[in-house]
Amino acid sequence: MKQKTGIWFVGACGNIATLVQAGILLLKAGRARPAGILTETELVKGADLPGYDEFVFGGCETKKPDFRQSLLYLSGFIPTVKNNCRFLLTNLNKTLKNISRGIANETGPGDIGHVRAQIRKFAKANSLCSVIVINVASTEPMPSPKAVRLTLKQLEQSISSNRKTGLPVSSLYAFAAIAEKSPYINFTPSAGSSLPCITEFALRERVPHMGRDGKTGETLLKSLLAAMFVMRDLEVKSWSGYNILGTEDGRNLDLPQNKTTKISTKQGIIEKILGYGPDTKVGIDFVPSLGGWKIAWDYVQFNGFLDTEMAMQFVWQGRDTALAAPLIIDLARLMRLSQKRGEFGTLPHLSMFFKSPAGCDANALPEQFELLKKYLRTVNSGQ
Amino acid sequence: MKQKTGIWFVGACGNIATLVQAGILLLKAGRARPAGILTETELVKGADLPGYDEFVFGGCETKKPDFRQSLLYLSGFIPTVKNNCRFLLTNLNKTLKNISRGIANETGPGDIGHVRAQIRKFAKANSLCSVIVINVASTEPMPSPKAVRLTLKQLEQSISSNRKTGLPVSSLYAFAAIAEKSPYINFTPSAGSSLPCITEFALRERVPHMGRDGKTGETLLKSLLAAMFVMRDLEVKSWSGYNILGTEDGRNLDLPQNKTTKISTKQGIIEKILGYGPDTKVGIDFVPSLGGWKIAWDYVQFNGFLDTEMAMQFVWQGRDTALAAPLIIDLARLMRLSQKRGEFGTLPHLSMFFKSPAGCDANALPEQFELLKKYLRTVNSGQ
Amino acid sequence: MKQKTGIWFVGACGNIATLVQAGILLLKAGRARPAGILTETELVKGADLPGYDEFVFGGCETKKPDFRQSLLYLSGFIPTVKNNCRFLLTNLNKTLKNISRGIANETGPGDIGHVRAQIRKFAKANSLCSVIVINVASTEPMPSPKAVRLTLKQLEQSISSNRKTGLPVSSLYAFAAIAEKSPYINFTPSAGSSLPCITEFALRERVPHMGRDGKTGETLLKSLLAAMFVMRDLEVKSWSGYNILGTEDGRNLDLPQNKTTKISTKQGIIEKILGYGPDTKVGIDFVPSLGGWKIAWDYVQFNGFLDTEMAMQFVWQGRDTALAAPLIIDLARLMRLSQKRGEFGTLPHLSMFFKSPAGCDANALPEQFELLKKYLRTVNSGQ
Amino acid sequence: MKQKTGIWFVGACGNIATLVQAGILLLKAGRARPAGILTETELVKGADLPGYDEFVFGGCETKKPDFRQSLLYLSGFIPTVKNNCRFLLTNLNKTLKNISRGIANETGPGDIGHVRAQIRKFAKANSLCSVIVINVASTEPMPSPKAVRLTLKQLEQSISSNRKTGLPVSSLYAFAAIAEKSPYINFTPSAGSSLPCITEFALRERVPHMGRDGKTGETLLKSLLAAMFVMRDLEVKSWSGYNILGTEDGRNLDLPQNKTTKISTKQGIIEKILGYGPDTKVGIDFVPSLGGWKIAWDYVQFNGFLDTEMAMQFVWQGRDTALAAPLIIDLARLMRLSQKRGEFGTLPHLSMFFKSPAGCDANALPEQFELLKKYLRTVNSGQ
């Protein structure tokens, strides 16, 4: 009998978590082709990855757990979801028993213990060999400077002395996951496991984790195109990007404090790849009528030989949720592989999936892809 | 005393050859910064590449050799050229003595011997240790099927028995170069050394050569972006590209037979990278008023997870000549290095510079760049 | 009891004709809002236009009449059609009795008589007070020079002496319509009533007619934007447009002889509006996977004060059939009004609906719109 | 002898004022063609407009008057300016004697009197028959609610009792101009003559004035394209625009309070034209390396027949200063005509030149152009 791996979502009924679960249901039922899933391609042939039927889903939600709203939203732009709506709702509802009450704000000293108990309960109830915790909740404001400076020692003292930790909620979840030896993935721009104290904790506990912020659209292109300017030694003078989005997270990003968190992971990648700092701008606007669309326009002004002035632009018309979901399937599978192989801490070979890859200098997509290919060669050669 | 390397251009007074020579003059005089030249970056630090002052220029021209027209054209969009026009004309004219009469059509059996003599004369007159032949002449029509089927043996029999060879002119030059042990670079879509008989000849004579068609703009982006669709397992449904150009080669490409040659190197790259054949279109129009601009719009229709439909577009506004010139400087330097190292035949590590890299399966830009990086690591490690 | 007006389509089961009929069915049933229909807006308030329930549909088809294929196609990108498919098919099938066999090529002297008989039969069977003939069939090749030179007298002699006329099929239909005193609308680039002999015939018979080629997308924008360059005295240097389309007419336009006909109505409009001839290019490619999309990219290079160089681009992502159908509803209504008012010949106030408006100097969209507004003011003032 | 008309710029050495003066110098000297100037076209043939040699320039500057910086800036992207730099500087310097000290902030009760004296002195020193005051100074913050509510009576009481008025500086200038019977043009988004008290004052004094904010680029296109959606009854769902600019006013607009003023004139035009309020966004970023470029991307999402979803985008690559300068020449000429004809108050026939045309309901460009054409017909018919 095959061992089951649990996927425990922070934000279990949100659009992304719903689409991951819906997609797996459709794939298992032969109602969809596995498009957009890298771990289904030749590249990873031979690696010991969990199959679709080895996943069990659960998680937590701050609102009353209900898949209907997300299904309705996804039906608006994914015909396969629309055409299978009844099938999906029936089957998704079977997961509801695995979804517990989520924390919106740190309420007191017991929060971490509460989350740990939820994860343990999920594992036990479903006889899981492993639980992978994945954050797909709404973006938080930036963490306070105090939270960033917090040492692991101070954090553990707070916990043991029953004081509030001052951590952002996403980091409470990351801590709880790691304490339960659960690999942790942060698909959002929130702090999660990126705070120094959590990163240190994961190393000590020998738990693998990775983040932040899934690289699905504009930044994916940026991290690819910036590499080209390096390969041709063309000097980027300015890079201005403007994003309009109708996705549900757009509503959340419309709050200035959350937008700042998002821009912080989108900004800066150009400079990291180029090695110098051209003038970069990142604008985001929430346009509800765009529905599932996330549209970006980027204008890159650059100079070539003898300072000749040139420019390139791109327009990206993506369905963000449909771009995110398969990455999460890939990440869950590869994370489970790392866990089996005894890897821990941040995982550079997963950097290509993130806007701000933790503990990794590779920011250019081609370089990141090389890291994954190299890793898979090592895996497949049995090392 | 430093050894001199000759660069012998087929098309010595054309816009590209003029800009290469002008650029080197400006760089030597400290009148320009070495932007756009990959061999000036950290990447190639340590490799034994010729400096700017080790190059001597020459070549052939089918028209009366004269740099004025190209200088005027380049002045139209490269301020550095405009501001140094007098300095450049004076110095470029010193090269005129190295420029001989070019062949427009195969005139008879003596053509190859004629070219070989020109190359030898150039080498002798300038005490050169090596001559690199670079084709930057106007694009020819596609080679005849007969020329493609010609064996090396048949070709040599034609030559020895004083018969016309039936080769396109670019291949006559390639043959002559190789016969003189001169490395050969084909920066155009013309046949050059890509005909089987010439490729075989280069192997037998142990001469390095590379081509075809410098990858400067739209195709550069294509070979980068197509790789992204692979990295994300996104299915490209169609890729339509439309190019408008005011560059002088546009006038030549406006002739249907030459446009076909060009489209043949631009087309097909998408399929090679993706591993399947979406619907691809490539259109080219000559718009004289665009002057030095080469503008391309590409529309890529693709499907993601659960066949969700998405799209991306890019607009490239490039100055083609300014993008080509530094690539030729890089190629000349790296070709000289290969020659010193005794490498011969096609050079896969130079594939990133070409639309249709000879003898190389790597079509995606990131993969091609890896080949160059790997090669340079080998070189620098003294192997 | 209300009088009924017949709409007799040449191409009655094609995508456009099907969508017109489907749209009217949905509007009558209250299953859709009247969006995109100018004759529903404040602008035409008060004019005596036929209501949706006063229309009866019929026409001819060269293939076996069947609405299923078009409905399937339209369902692919118009959710309202998809969601009402059964309702639509049932009701559309009631029209099948009004659809007769169409002519693909001139077969002999009896063709015109045959068509006239069909129109009369349609009118009689449905007790119609008027029949408007609308050409929405596939684009034909350009008419022969002989057909263009044909005089009305020669044409009538051919008919009376039972000889073939040499007219393109679209013009046979136009002649038949006019002979039956039926107003005629040519929504395609085919010749239709634009041949001098037909135009003369319509004047003599005092029948209103209008064409050619519905202005739905790229040309609509061109005829608007070109006017702006006039309003600002900016000098257009070049205007390059590239269209990719997956619509069914794209398949037909992929045949070179038909593409030429299409480009002839798209080309030239810029020069007519500007009063001088910049370099214009129009490219069209058929990309089947685009389905109902018609996507165009236009690049306009222009000079301003002191010859300062500037540019503008647009990208149009339109569903061509959905743009065409409401124009036909507007045209049918306004044509019926003209008929009632005793107007005949070409109708300049309908020029805004056509790429090549017949008998009208106004090519700029704003100017054409003024003509319609002025006409409606006259109508509403009771003149 | 011809009568001279003075142009008195608020911001006399800024880029726009400098280019207007430079342009007139070049046109008078036959060193440039009158491109981009509507009053040079057929349209206005016959109207009694001042010629280039009838203009005398002057104005005020808050900084030490100096044309060198603006000339240097303009030389960067207008070759005609660069090639005539010496000629221009010499001649522009002759204007310096007409430039007096400008007011940066209201300093006290004497400000208006000070400005009036400057205008009078300019007129007298140059024997002018008329002085037209044109505001091309940097954009101010939005006027205070108190200034907006101020009545003309209150304002005149403040002045007469030697109290500060609380008006923004641009409105002090507008008041002074009108008090001197000088026609006033506000080419900026600042308040100028748009405050109710000034508008009333102009009516009472029977002085013509017009504003606000020259319509040069993105908004020009918006006011044109929005009209198309009306002409086709297409429903705009959202209209998102993003502007990046390297022009000097970009630096000023980078201050949040000034950006708000600018966005206020750009925003809202869509709703005014459409008659309903889709979701509109306007973003502006200052990107210094863009130099004279003002680049805008607009994405318009719209629905057609049966709510079919479609989209259009445009990219505008304009040189804002070069677009503004000829409009000012047109405005000065047409304002002088109005003055001669005894027109006063706001001038609706000039609405096509402004983003927020004062006292005018016409916001769509075609409609505004009709107003101008109609006005010119009246003028030319001698009414």
Tab-separated table of N, CA and C in Angstrom, chain B residues 147-189:
chain	number	residue	atom	x	y	z
B	147	ALA	N	23.344	22.314	-55.310
B	147	ALA	CA	24.472	22.766	-54.485
B	147	ALA	C	24.420	22.079	-53.121
B	148	VAL	N	23.214	21.866	-52.628
B	148	VAL	CA	23.076	21.227	-51.321
B	148	VAL	C	23.534	19.766	-51.390
B	149	ARG	N	23.301	19.123	-52.527
B	149	ARG	CA	23.648	17.700	-52.659
B	149	ARG	C	25.104	17.475	-53.064
B	150	LEU	N	25.750	18.539	-53.511
B	150	LEU	CA	27.126	18.416	-54.019
B	150	LEU	C	28.051	17.782	-52.975
B	151	THR	N	28.843	16.780	-53.380
B	151	THR	CA	29.812	16.200	-52.437
B	151	THR	C	31.126	16.961	-52.548
B	152	LEU	N	31.952	16.819	-51.538
B	152	LEU	CA	33.251	17.481	-51.547
B	152	LEU	C	34.081	16.988	-52.739
B	153	LYS	N	33.950	15.691	-52.980
B	153	LYS	CA	34.706	15.109	-54.086
B	153	LYS	C	34.303	15.746	-55.415
B	154	GLN	N	33.019	15.824	-55.644
B	154	GLN	CA	32.521	16.460	-56.875
B	154	GLN	C	32.996	17.896	-56.982
B	155	LEU	N	32.930	18.587	-55.862
B	155	LEU	CA	33.340	19.990	-55.857
B	155	LEU	C	34.807	20.121	-56.248
B	156	GLU	N	35.642	19.300	-55.637
B	156	GLU	CA	37.079	19.394	-55.930
B	156	GLU	C	37.370	18.979	-57.365
B	157	GLN	N	36.575	18.047	-57.879
B	157	GLN	CA	36.759	17.683	-59.296
B	157	GLN	C	36.434	18.859	-60.205
B	158	SER	N	35.334	19.571	-59.892
B	158	SER	CA	34.984	20.755	-60.678
B	158	SER	C	36.129	21.755	-60.672
B	159	ILE	N	36.663	21.971	-59.476
B	159	ILE	CA	37.734	22.962	-59.357
B	159	ILE	C	38.962	22.521	-60.147
B	160	SER	N	39.359	21.257	-59.961
B	160	SER	CA	40.591	20.787	-60.614
B	160	SER	C	40.411	20.691	-62.133
B	161	SER	N	39.169	20.504	-62.570
B	161	SER	CA	38.976	20.409	-64.029
B	161	SER	C	38.459	21.718	-64.613
B	162	ASN	N	38.644	22.800	-63.796
B	162	ASN	CA	38.316	24.140	-64.330
B	162	ASN	C	36.880	24.306	-64.794
B	163	ARG	N	35.950	23.696	-64.058
B	163	ARG	CA	34.530	23.903	-64.359
B	163	ARG	C	33.907	24.790	-63.290
B	164	LYS	N	32.803	25.445	-63.626
B	164	LYS	CA	32.053	26.196	-62.609
B	164	LYS	C	31.574	25.229	-61.545
B	165	THR	N	31.481	25.681	-60.309
B	165	THR	CA	31.106	24.771	-59.218
B	165	THR	C	29.597	24.732	-58.997
B	166	GLY	N	28.910	25.823	-59.349
B	166	GLY	CA	27.470	25.886	-59.065
B	166	GLY	C	27.179	26.280	-57.623
B	167	LEU	N	28.211	26.602	-56.854
B	167	LEU	CA	28.009	27.033	-55.458
B	167	LEU	C	27.499	28.470	-55.419
B	168	PRO	N	26.726	28.815	-54.388
B	168	PRO	CA	26.436	30.236	-54.184
B	168	PRO	C	27.728	30.965	-53.844
B	169	VAL	N	27.740	32.257	-54.104
B	169	VAL	CA	28.967	33.030	-53.896
B	169	VAL	C	29.458	32.917	-52.453
B	170	SER	N	28.532	32.950	-51.489
B	170	SER	CA	28.967	32.898	-50.089
B	170	SER	C	29.741	31.613	-49.812
B	171	SER	N	29.401	30.535	-50.506
B	171	SER	CA	30.095	29.271	-50.281
B	171	SER	C	31.450	29.232	-50.983
B	172	LEU	N	31.547	29.952	-52.094
B	172	LEU	CA	32.857	30.081	-52.737
B	172	LEU	C	33.834	30.744	-51.772
B	173	TYR	N	33.366	31.803	-51.113
B	173	TYR	CA	34.221	32.499	-50.143
B	173	TYR	C	34.568	31.577	-48.966
B	174	ALA	N	33.565	30.823	-48.515
B	174	ALA	CA	33.817	29.921	-47.392
B	174	ALA	C	34.882	28.894	-47.773
B	175	PHE	N	34.750	28.361	-48.975
B	175	PHE	CA	35.726	27.369	-49.437
B	175	PHE	C	37.126	27.981	-49.500
B	176	ALA	N	37.199	29.163	-50.095
B	176	ALA	CA	38.499	29.825	-50.236
B	176	ALA	C	39.130	30.074	-48.871
B	177	ALA	N	38.326	30.541	-47.923
B	177	ALA	CA	38.837	30.809	-46.572
B	177	ALA	C	39.427	29.538	-45.979
B	178	ILE	N	38.657	28.474	-46.036
B	178	ILE	CA	39.083	27.228	-45.413
B	178	ILE	C	40.338	26.688	-46.102
B	179	ALA	N	40.365	26.830	-47.434
B	179	ALA	CA	41.549	26.372	-48.163
B	179	ALA	C	42.798	27.123	-47.694
B	180	GLU	N	42.573	28.386	-47.267
B	180	GLU	CA	43.704	29.184	-46.755
B	180	GLU	C	43.890	28.998	-45.255
B	181	LYS	N	43.206	28.027	-44.679
B	181	LYS	CA	43.286	27.755	-43.229
B	181	LYS	C	42.791	28.951	-42.402
B	182	SER	N	41.953	29.748	-43.011
B	182	SER	CA	41.389	30.908	-42.301
B	182	SER	C	40.066	30.529	-41.652
B	183	PRO	N	39.938	30.732	-40.347
B	183	PRO	CA	38.635	30.513	-39.705
B	183	PRO	C	37.580	31.338	-40.432
B	184	TYR	N	36.373	30.788	-40.471
B	184	TYR	CA	35.317	31.428	-41.271
B	184	TYR	C	34.061	31.597	-40.427
B	185	ILE	N	33.501	32.812	-40.487
B	185	ILE	CA	32.259	33.117	-39.760
B	185	ILE	C	31.220	33.607	-40.758
B	186	ASN	N	30.039	33.019	-40.730
B	186	ASN	CA	28.952	33.449	-41.623
B	186	ASN	C	27.869	34.134	-40.791
B	187	PHE	N	27.874	35.470	-40.836
B	187	PHE	CA	26.927	36.242	-40.017
B	187	PHE	C	25.604	36.461	-40.742
B	188	THR	N	25.469	35.917	-41.946
B	188	THR	CA	24.262	36.138	-42.754
B	188	THR	C	23.481	34.836	-42.914
B	189	PRO	N	22.231	34.933	-43.442
B	189	PRO	CA	21.452	33.705	-43.670
B	189	PRO	C	21.890	32.946	-44.929
